Every structure is written in structure tokens, then in C-alpha cells.
Amino acid sequence: MFRINENYLKLSAGYLFPEIARRVATYAQEHPQLAPRIIRCGIGDVTEPLPPAAAEAMHKGVDDLTKHATFRGYPPAAGYDFVRSAIAQGDFRSRGCDIADDEIFLSDGSKPDASALLEILAVGNRIAITDPVYPVYADTNVMAGNSGGQLEGGGYEGFTYLPCTPANHFSPALPSGAVDIIYLCSPNNPTGVVLDRAALTRWVKYAREHGALILFDAAYEAFIREDGIPHSIYEIEGATACAIEFRSFSKVGGFTGVRSGYTVVPKSLEGSTIDGKRVPLHGLWMRRWTTCSNGVSWPVQCATAALYSPQGRQQTRALTDFYLANAQILSAACERLGLATFGAANSPYVWMTCPSGLGSWETFDLLLREAQVVTTPGAGFGKCGEGFIRISAFNSRANVEEVARRLSVLAAAVGR
Ligand SMILES: *Cc1c(COP(=O)(O)O)cnc(C)c1O
């Protein structure tokens, strides 16, 4: 009989969000009168409508497809030149990063990119991920065969976990041993904390010394407000020789349902064959892209480019400001209860310390039961996430204000 990819059997049973959905559904079923009160601040999905500039461009893109004169079929696999150019100029060269238009690969989002990227890397690379971590980095590597089985108490055999805790300000220390691939995410999901220039400089130096590859996820870059915090790994000298950057329009443009993102693969970035020959990753990624994808739809490419117009920029700024203000409201509510929080300043996530004596799933259940508020238990992101919950600021202002009030149910648990 044909065989399956058994690496899938190593995955922990419940991906975090299905487990949350299950608990919420059970609660709603058992308490039908309270179900309409449920407010979801769990999964990191946007709630506000598209920036008008993007919507208009998408409409126009659809109209183009209805006329012979402007009809378009298959797009170039890595995106139209005008889109790649708007990105390279708007996100990189304007910040002093030396990134060429053809080093940008437009895609239908960062999650598919992060998983597809493993196709051009060998199986057996030693993987370093932070703890807590965006589960996609871990799970895609398990599926690809870069881990052993599950460890008792969480995590997978074979991965190097980099603890992120209040003690190190959620900025992971360099690994003691050698690793080949390092996943970094700043501003971070789930902690909401940013990595500063000194930290990123240490990582680039490590990667260059050890021949390692940094996979830098900057999905939340547009939320950075603090001066001096790098928006791109390429703001660090030497990074074009050791790093790939993932970007997404999901959070900055409200594109979670539109689907658009991109990967930056610098031409100077090289990996090694088993016998030590150096090979540029750019050509491999281009090959993977032309063979396995037919690119992103014309209306979506139009909408993506529109985010870089003056109006588009103004509108995405207003959108990210809105979510950041939500994050401040939520974080202030936690602090008033005496619960220390992290994140929020440069990200749409509040990483709240659980009331003492309560675990993260207990806090999750308490908030669901007593306040009908859905959060994400930190333990779902890794062992070091225990003792925290993530509250997402992606919601309407009215809902956020209501959640801020309802968080007071935690007052009893903190003894206030
Ligand atoms: C939301 C998010 C993304 C974006 O994924 P898309 O597939 O582009 O929607 C990427 N990385 C992290 C850490 C995220 O939270």
C-alpha cells in the first residue's frame, strides 16, 4: 500500500487554535444565553475593513479583467515588476537597506512562504526556535522531518529552544551549541515584544560565524512606533549574507482574507551542498516559485501596490494606529488589576501575566466562563508561555472597551 508522510503523526494532537475553538464551542453550547456575549480576542485575525485605496485598486483590477484591452492571464511567478519595485523601494531602500526589486518574491502570504521555504533547504538542518513561538515554525519543520518525536511536557526532540522570559526581556540568548536555521519574529507573536538593534546584531554575527540562516518574520513591522527599533533584518550590516525576511500584508493592510505577502531572498545569500559547494538560494527559490506557483491574482497585486501610494500609506498608518490604541486600552486594564503586561507598544498583542497561582489554560477558562472573553493561553505557544495569556487587540473599539471592563473578573483571582 502507498505510504503517508509519517512526520505528520509526530505533531501534537491539537493545533492550538482548534483546541480553543473546541472549548469556546462547548461553552457556547452549554450556555446558550451567554453565547451572544462572547468576544473573541484569541486568534490574531483583523476585524477592520480594507483601506479604501486597496479596495479601489482591487475593483479596478477586476474591471481590467473584464475587457480585452486590459485583460491579463498568468502573472509573472514572483509578482509584477511594479509591485516588487514598490515594495523594495517602500520597505527597504527608503530605510537604507540595499534590496533590489528582483530580490522580492510576492506570494499569497507568509504562512505559505514559511512552509514552502523548507523545500529549498536540506532535511536535517538543526532548527532553533524561540519559546514561546508562532506554532507554524515548529510544525512545518516537524512535517518536513527536521525533528524527532514529541517531548514529555511539550516541544519536539531535536529542536533547540530559545527561552524568552521577563528575565531576558523576551530577547533570546544565543544558543550554546551550533544550529543551522534560526527563526526570529519581531515584533513578536505572541509576546508583542521587539528585538532591538543590539540583539539583531548579535544574531547576524552568530549566523555569519556559524554558517547559519536566519528566517526573520516581520509580519508586524508596521506596528513599530519606537524610534531606533529595526523594521527589517537588513538594517543590520551583513544580514543580506545570512537572512531571509518574510513580510505579510495581512496585519498592515487588513489582508488576512485577501492573501498577499512576500519573501526577500538576497542574491548574496548562499547555502552549502553536502560536499561544501556554495550555492545562492535566490536561484533555488526562483526555481521553486516558477515550478510550484502561478503567482498572485491581478486584483490582489493592484491592491498590494496601492498600499504604497501616499493615500495607502496614510490609511495603513491609521489602521495600525487604531489597533495599537486598542492594545493600549487592554494593557492599561491589565495593569490596573496589578497584572504585569508586555508587548502592546509596538504590536497588536498584549502578553499578560496570569494571576499568581493560575496557569494559562486556567486563566483562559476563567475568562471564558466568567467574562465570555476568548484569549490565547500562553502555554499553547510553548513551555515558557506558561503563566501568560495573549490578548489580541484586533477588534472593534467597542469590543475592546468592553473586554477591558470585563477583565475585572480577574480582580478576585488577584485578590483585589
Ligand atoms: C499573522 C502572521 C503572519 C501572516 O501570515 P499570512 O499567511 O501572511 O496571513 C506571519 N507570521 C506571524 C508571526 C503572524 O502572526
JSON list of C-alpha atoms in Angstrom, two decimals, residues 87-88 90-93 95 97-99 103-107 109-111 113-114 117 137 182-187 200 204 213-222 224 230-236 239-249 261-267 269 281 285 308:
[
{"chain": "A", "resi": 87, "resn": "ILE", "atom": "CA", "xyz": [7.95, 47.02, -2.11]},
{"chain": "A", "resi": 88, "resn": "ALA", "atom": "CA", "xyz": [11.73, 47.14, -2.49]},
{"chain": "A", "resi": 90, "resn": "GLY", "atom": "CA", "xyz": [8.98, 51.49, 0.08]},
{"chain": "A", "resi": 91, "resn": "ASP", "atom": "CA", "xyz": [10.06, 48.93, 2.67]},
{"chain": "A", "resi": 92, "resn": "PHE", "atom": "CA", "xyz": [13.82, 48.66, 2.15]},
{"chain": "A", "resi": 93, "resn": "ARG", "atom": "CA", "xyz": [15.71, 51.19, 0.06]},
{"chain": "A", "resi": 95, "resn": "ARG", "atom": "CA", "xyz": [15.29, 52.68, 5.08]},
{"chain": "A", "resi": 97, "resn": "CYS", "atom": "CA", "xyz": [18.62, 48.62, 3.05]},
{"chain": "A", "resi": 98, "resn": "ASP", "atom": "CA", "xyz": [20.25, 47.51, -0.16]},
{"chain": "A", "resi": 99, "resn": "ILE", "atom": "CA", "xyz": [17.49, 45.27, -1.56]},
{"chain": "A", "resi": 103, "resn": "GLU", "atom": "CA", "xyz": [15.03, 40.03, -4.54]},
{"chain": "A", "resi": 104, "resn": "ILE", "atom": "CA", "xyz": [11.31, 40.43, -3.65]},
{"chain": "A", "resi": 105, "resn": "PHE", "atom": "CA", "xyz": [9.06, 37.40, -4.23]},
{"chain": "A", "resi": 106, "resn": "LEU", "atom": "CA", "xyz": [5.37, 38.24, -3.99]},
{"chain": "A", "resi": 107, "resn": "SER", "atom": "CA", "xyz": [3.15, 35.48, -2.60]},
{"chain": "A", "resi": 109, "resn": "GLY", "atom": "CA", "xyz": [1.08, 35.17, 2.41]},
{"chain": "A", "resi": 110, "resn": "SER", "atom": "CA", "xyz": [3.79, 34.47, 4.95]},
{"chain": "A", "resi": 111, "resn": "LYS", "atom": "CA", "xyz": [2.41, 31.25, 6.35]},
{"chain": "A", "resi": 113, "resn": "ASP", "atom": "CA", "xyz": [6.03, 31.09, 2.36]},
{"chain": "A", "resi": 114, "resn": "ALA", "atom": "CA", "xyz": [7.44, 29.90, 5.67]},
{"chain": "A", "resi": 117, "resn": "LEU", "atom": "CA", "xyz": [10.87, 27.73, 2.08]},
{"chain": "A", "resi": 137, "resn": "TYR", "atom": "CA", "xyz": [7.72, 27.48, 12.50]},
{"chain": "A", "resi": 182, "resn": "ILE", "atom": "CA", "xyz": [17.14, 30.32, 13.39]},
{"chain": "A", "resi": 183, "resn": "TYR", "atom": "CA", "xyz": [13.60, 31.65, 13.40]},
{"chain": "A", "resi": 184, "resn": "LEU", "atom": "CA", "xyz": [13.19, 35.19, 14.73]},
{"chain": "A", "resi": 185, "resn": "CYS", "atom": "CA", "xyz": [9.97, 37.20, 14.81]},
{"chain": "A", "resi": 186, "resn": "SER", "atom": "CA", "xyz": [9.96, 40.90, 15.67]},
{"chain": "A", "resi": 187, "resn": "PRO", "atom": "CA", "xyz": [7.62, 42.49, 16.69]},
{"chain": "A", "resi": 200, "resn": "LEU", "atom": "CA", "xyz": [19.70, 41.59, 15.96]},
{"chain": "A", "resi": 204, "resn": "VAL", "atom": "CA", "xyz": [23.62, 38.29, 12.46]},
{"chain": "A", "resi": 213, "resn": "LEU", "atom": "CA", "xyz": [20.47, 31.03, 8.17]},
{"chain": "A", "resi": 214, "resn": "ILE", "atom": "CA", "xyz": [18.16, 33.50, 9.93]},
{"chain": "A", "resi": 215, "resn": "LEU", "atom": "CA", "xyz": [14.50, 33.36, 8.93]},
{"chain": "A", "resi": 216, "resn": "PHE", "atom": "CA", "xyz": [13.20, 36.74, 10.03]},
{"chain": "A", "resi": 217, "resn": "ASP", "atom": "CA", "xyz": [9.44, 37.17, 10.28]},
{"chain": "A", "resi": 218, "resn": "ALA", "atom": "CA", "xyz": [8.48, 40.85, 10.19]},
{"chain": "A", "resi": 219, "resn": "ALA", "atom": "CA", "xyz": [4.71, 40.39, 9.77]},
{"chain": "A", "resi": 220, "resn": "TYR", "atom": "CA", "xyz": [4.12, 43.09, 12.41]},
{"chain": "A", "resi": 221, "resn": "GLU", "atom": "CA", "xyz": [6.75, 45.57, 11.24]},
{"chain": "A", "resi": 222, "resn": "ALA", "atom": "CA", "xyz": [4.14, 48.25, 10.54]},
{"chain": "A", "resi": 224, "resn": "ILE", "atom": "CA", "xyz": [6.71, 49.56, 15.35]},
{"chain": "A", "resi": 230, "resn": "PRO", "atom": "CA", "xyz": [14.94, 47.92, 13.21]},
{"chain": "A", "resi": 231, "resn": "HIS", "atom": "CA", "xyz": [11.99, 47.32, 10.90]},
{"chain": "A", "resi": 232, "resn": "SER", "atom": "CA", "xyz": [13.98, 44.89, 8.78]},
{"chain": "A", "resi": 233, "resn": "ILE", "atom": "CA", "xyz": [16.82, 42.46, 9.47]},
{"chain": "A", "resi": 234, "resn": "TYR", "atom": "CA", "xyz": [18.60, 44.10, 6.51]},
{"chain": "A", "resi": 235, "resn": "GLU", "atom": "CA", "xyz": [19.10, 47.23, 8.61]},
{"chain": "A", "resi": 236, "resn": "ILE", "atom": "CA", "xyz": [21.84, 45.14, 10.25]},
{"chain": "A", "resi": 239, "resn": "ALA", "atom": "CA", "xyz": [22.36, 40.42, 7.05]},
{"chain": "A", "resi": 240, "resn": "THR", "atom": "CA", "xyz": [21.99, 40.06, 3.27]},
{"chain": "A", "resi": 241, "resn": "ALA", "atom": "CA", "xyz": [24.56, 37.25, 3.51]},
{"chain": "A", "resi": 242, "resn": "CYS", "atom": "CA", "xyz": [22.69, 35.27, 6.17]},
{"chain": "A", "resi": 243, "resn": "ALA", "atom": "CA", "xyz": [18.99, 36.16, 6.34]},
{"chain": "A", "resi": 244, "resn": "ILE", "atom": "CA", "xyz": [15.68, 35.73, 4.58]},
{"chain": "A", "resi": 245, "resn": "GLU", "atom": "CA", "xyz": [12.84, 38.04, 5.57]},
{"chain": "A", "resi": 246, "resn": "PHE", "atom": "CA", "xyz": [9.12, 37.26, 5.50]},
{"chain": "A", "resi": 247, "resn": "ARG", "atom": "CA", "xyz": [6.59, 40.06, 5.25]},
{"chain": "A", "resi": 248, "resn": "SER", "atom": "CA", "xyz": [2.83, 39.93, 5.11]},
{"chain": "A", "resi": 249, "resn": "PHE", "atom": "CA", "xyz": [0.10, 42.39, 4.21]},
{"chain": "A", "resi": 261, "resn": "GLY", "atom": "CA", "xyz": [2.77, 38.79, 1.35]},
{"chain": "A", "resi": 262, "resn": "TYR", "atom": "CA", "xyz": [6.32, 38.42, 0.19]},
{"chain": "A", "resi": 263, "resn": "THR", "atom": "CA", "xyz": [9.71, 36.91, 0.91]},
{"chain": "A", "resi": 264, "resn": "VAL", "atom": "CA", "xyz": [13.05, 38.65, 0.48]},
{"chain": "A", "resi": 265, "resn": "VAL", "atom": "CA", "xyz": [15.88, 36.42, -0.73]},
{"chain": "A", "resi": 266, "resn": "PRO", "atom": "CA", "xyz": [19.06, 38.47, -1.29]},
{"chain": "A", "resi": 267, "resn": "LYS", "atom": "CA", "xyz": [21.25, 37.35, -4.18]},
{"chain": "A", "resi": 269, "resn": "LEU", "atom": "CA", "xyz": [22.80, 34.69, 0.34]},
{"chain": "A", "resi": 281, "resn": "LEU", "atom": "CA", "xyz": [19.44, 30.50, -2.52]},
{"chain": "A", "resi": 285, "resn": "TRP", "atom": "CA", "xyz": [13.77, 29.95, -4.62]},
{"chain": "A", "resi": 308, "resn": "TYR", "atom": "CA", "xyz": [2.41, 52.00, -1.06]}
]
